[in-house]
């Protein structure tokens, strides 16, 4: 294998590793973007939901800043925090 080919393989592997981190974060970001609109849709639940939104976002941000390697687990924990909103969100259709 030539050195150039080996370097290209390394670049491919870096991209694969990058996707391990980016995919869960992209999923969480999309979920969070939807979830932040839920308190406006259900103002009577605002006091319950806003602290959950803050907690979930801060968990992800703190975990990444502290170098937590298992981003999928971090995002899963944040999704569990947001589960009460998820139940309500299932009643909505996005067009």
mmCIF file of C-alpha atoms in Angstrom:
data_model
loop_
_atom_site.group_PDB
_atom_site.id
_atom_site.type_symbol
_atom_site.label_atom_id
_atom_site.label_comp_id
_atom_site.label_asym_id
_atom_site.label_seq_id
_atom_site.Cartn_x
_atom_site.Cartn_y
_atom_site.Cartn_z
ATOM 1 C CA UNK A 1 0.000 0.000 0.000
ATOM 2 C CA UNK A 2 1.403 3.365 -0.974
ATOM 3 C CA UNK A 3 1.813 6.114 1.583
ATOM 4 C CA UNK A 4 -0.805 8.229 -0.229
ATOM 5 C CA UNK A 5 -3.301 5.366 -0.140
ATOM 6 C CA UNK A 6 -2.613 4.820 3.557
ATOM 7 C CA UNK A 7 -3.175 8.506 4.269
ATOM 8 C CA UNK A 8 -6.471 8.453 2.367
ATOM 9 C CA UNK A 9 -7.542 5.431 4.396
ATOM 10 C CA UNK A 10 -6.754 7.359 7.564
ATOM 11 C CA UNK A 11 -8.873 10.252 6.336
ATOM 12 C CA UNK A 12 -11.754 7.853 5.709
ATOM 13 C CA UNK A 13 -11.379 6.424 9.195
ATOM 14 C CA UNK A 14 -11.368 9.920 10.713
ATOM 15 C CA UNK A 15 -14.616 10.660 8.884
ATOM 16 C CA UNK A 16 -16.132 7.456 10.247
ATOM 17 C CA UNK A 17 -15.124 8.364 13.793
ATOM 18 C CA UNK A 18 -16.485 11.862 13.290
ATOM 19 C CA UNK A 19 -19.876 10.470 12.323
ATOM 20 C CA UNK A 20 -19.987 8.470 15.568
ATOM 21 C CA UNK A 21 -20.002 11.802 17.401
ATOM 22 C CA UNK A 22 -21.984 13.896 14.945
ATOM 23 C CA UNK A 23 -24.955 11.608 14.293
ATOM 24 C CA UNK A 24 -26.157 11.462 17.902
ATOM 25 C CA UNK A 25 -25.590 15.213 18.293
ATOM 26 C CA UNK A 26 -27.474 15.965 15.087
ATOM 27 C CA UNK A 27 -30.358 13.793 16.281
ATOM 28 C CA UNK A 28 -30.419 15.510 19.676
ATOM 29 C CA UNK A 29 -30.269 18.945 18.098
ATOM 30 C CA UNK A 30 -33.273 18.158 15.888
ATOM 31 C CA UNK A 31 -35.202 16.750 18.842
ATOM 32 C CA UNK A 32 -34.277 19.731 20.979
ATOM 33 C CA UNK A 33 -35.262 22.236 18.282
ATOM 34 C CA UNK A 34 -38.709 20.649 18.203
ATOM 35 C CA UNK A 35 -38.935 20.354 21.987
ATOM 36 C CA UNK A 36 -38.201 24.032 22.637
ATOM 37 C CA UNK A 37 -41.433 24.854 20.792
ATOM 38 C CA UNK A 38 -43.531 22.611 23.012
ATOM 39 C CA UNK A 39 -43.959 25.089 25.905
ATOM 40 C CA UNK A 40 -45.468 27.614 23.485
ATOM 41 C CA UNK A 41 -47.862 24.955 22.192
ATOM 42 C CA UNK A 42 -48.883 23.970 25.723
ATOM 43 C CA UNK A 43 -48.346 27.023 27.962
ATOM 44 C CA UNK A 44 -49.924 25.228 30.901
ATOM 45 C CA UNK A 45 -46.959 22.801 30.867
ATOM 46 C CA UNK A 46 -44.255 25.476 30.531
ATOM 47 C CA UNK A 47 -43.217 25.347 34.184
ATOM 48 C CA UNK A 48 -42.760 21.572 33.984
ATOM 49 C CA UNK A 49 -41.025 21.419 30.623
ATOM 50 C CA UNK A 50 -38.610 24.344 30.568
ATOM 51 C CA UNK A 51 -36.467 22.983 33.430
ATOM 52 C CA UNK A 52 -36.275 19.635 31.614
ATOM 53 C CA UNK A 53 -35.135 21.374 28.437
ATOM 54 C CA UNK A 54 -32.440 23.246 30.337
ATOM 55 C CA UNK A 55 -31.301 20.110 32.168
ATOM 56 C CA UNK A 56 -31.057 18.039 28.969
ATOM 57 C CA UNK A 57 -29.170 20.715 27.037
ATOM 58 C CA UNK A 58 -26.777 21.408 29.892
ATOM 59 C CA UNK A 59 -26.083 17.688 30.285
ATOM 60 C CA UNK A 60 -25.061 17.382 26.644
ATOM 61 C CA UNK A 61 -23.032 20.594 26.605
ATOM 62 C CA UNK A 62 -21.233 19.761 29.843
ATOM 63 C CA UNK A 63 -20.515 16.195 28.756
ATOM 64 C CA UNK A 64 -18.985 17.316 25.492
ATOM 65 C CA UNK A 65 -16.961 20.082 27.128
ATOM 66 C CA UNK A 66 -15.620 17.580 29.644
ATOM 67 C CA UNK A 67 -14.671 15.188 26.871
ATOM 68 C CA UNK A 68 -17.165 12.407 27.472
ATOM 69 C CA UNK A 69 -16.326 9.902 24.766
ATOM 70 C CA UNK A 70 -19.651 8.067 24.606
ATOM 71 C CA UNK A 71 -21.744 10.728 22.898
ATOM 72 C CA UNK A 72 -24.513 8.222 22.119
ATOM 73 C CA UNK A 73 -24.909 7.491 25.834
ATOM 74 C CA UNK A 74 -24.841 11.189 26.661
ATOM 75 C CA UNK A 75 -27.578 11.906 24.137
ATOM 76 C CA UNK A 76 -29.610 8.931 25.385
ATOM 77 C CA UNK A 77 -29.482 10.359 28.905
ATOM 78 C CA UNK A 78 -30.683 13.728 27.619
ATOM 79 C CA UNK A 79 -33.477 12.047 25.675
ATOM 80 C CA UNK A 80 -34.617 10.308 28.855
ATOM 81 C CA UNK A 81 -34.821 13.672 30.573
ATOM 82 C CA UNK A 82 -37.012 14.944 27.735
ATOM 83 C CA UNK A 83 -39.282 11.885 27.729
ATOM 84 C CA UNK A 84 -42.249 13.759 29.283
ATOM 85 C CA UNK A 85 -42.176 16.159 26.332
ATOM 86 C CA UNK A 86 -41.809 13.268 23.912
ATOM 87 C CA UNK A 87 -45.081 11.748 25.010
ATOM 88 C CA UNK A 88 -46.869 15.008 24.285
ATOM 89 C CA UNK A 89 -44.945 15.572 21.045
ATOM 90 C CA UNK A 90 -46.297 12.316 19.608
ATOM 91 C CA UNK A 91 -49.647 14.076 19.289
ATOM 92 C CA UNK A 92 -48.235 16.520 16.716
ATOM 93 C CA UNK A 93 -47.551 16.117 13.008
ATOM 94 C CA UNK A 94 -44.798 18.110 11.325
ATOM 95 C CA UNK A 95 -45.428 19.175 7.748
#
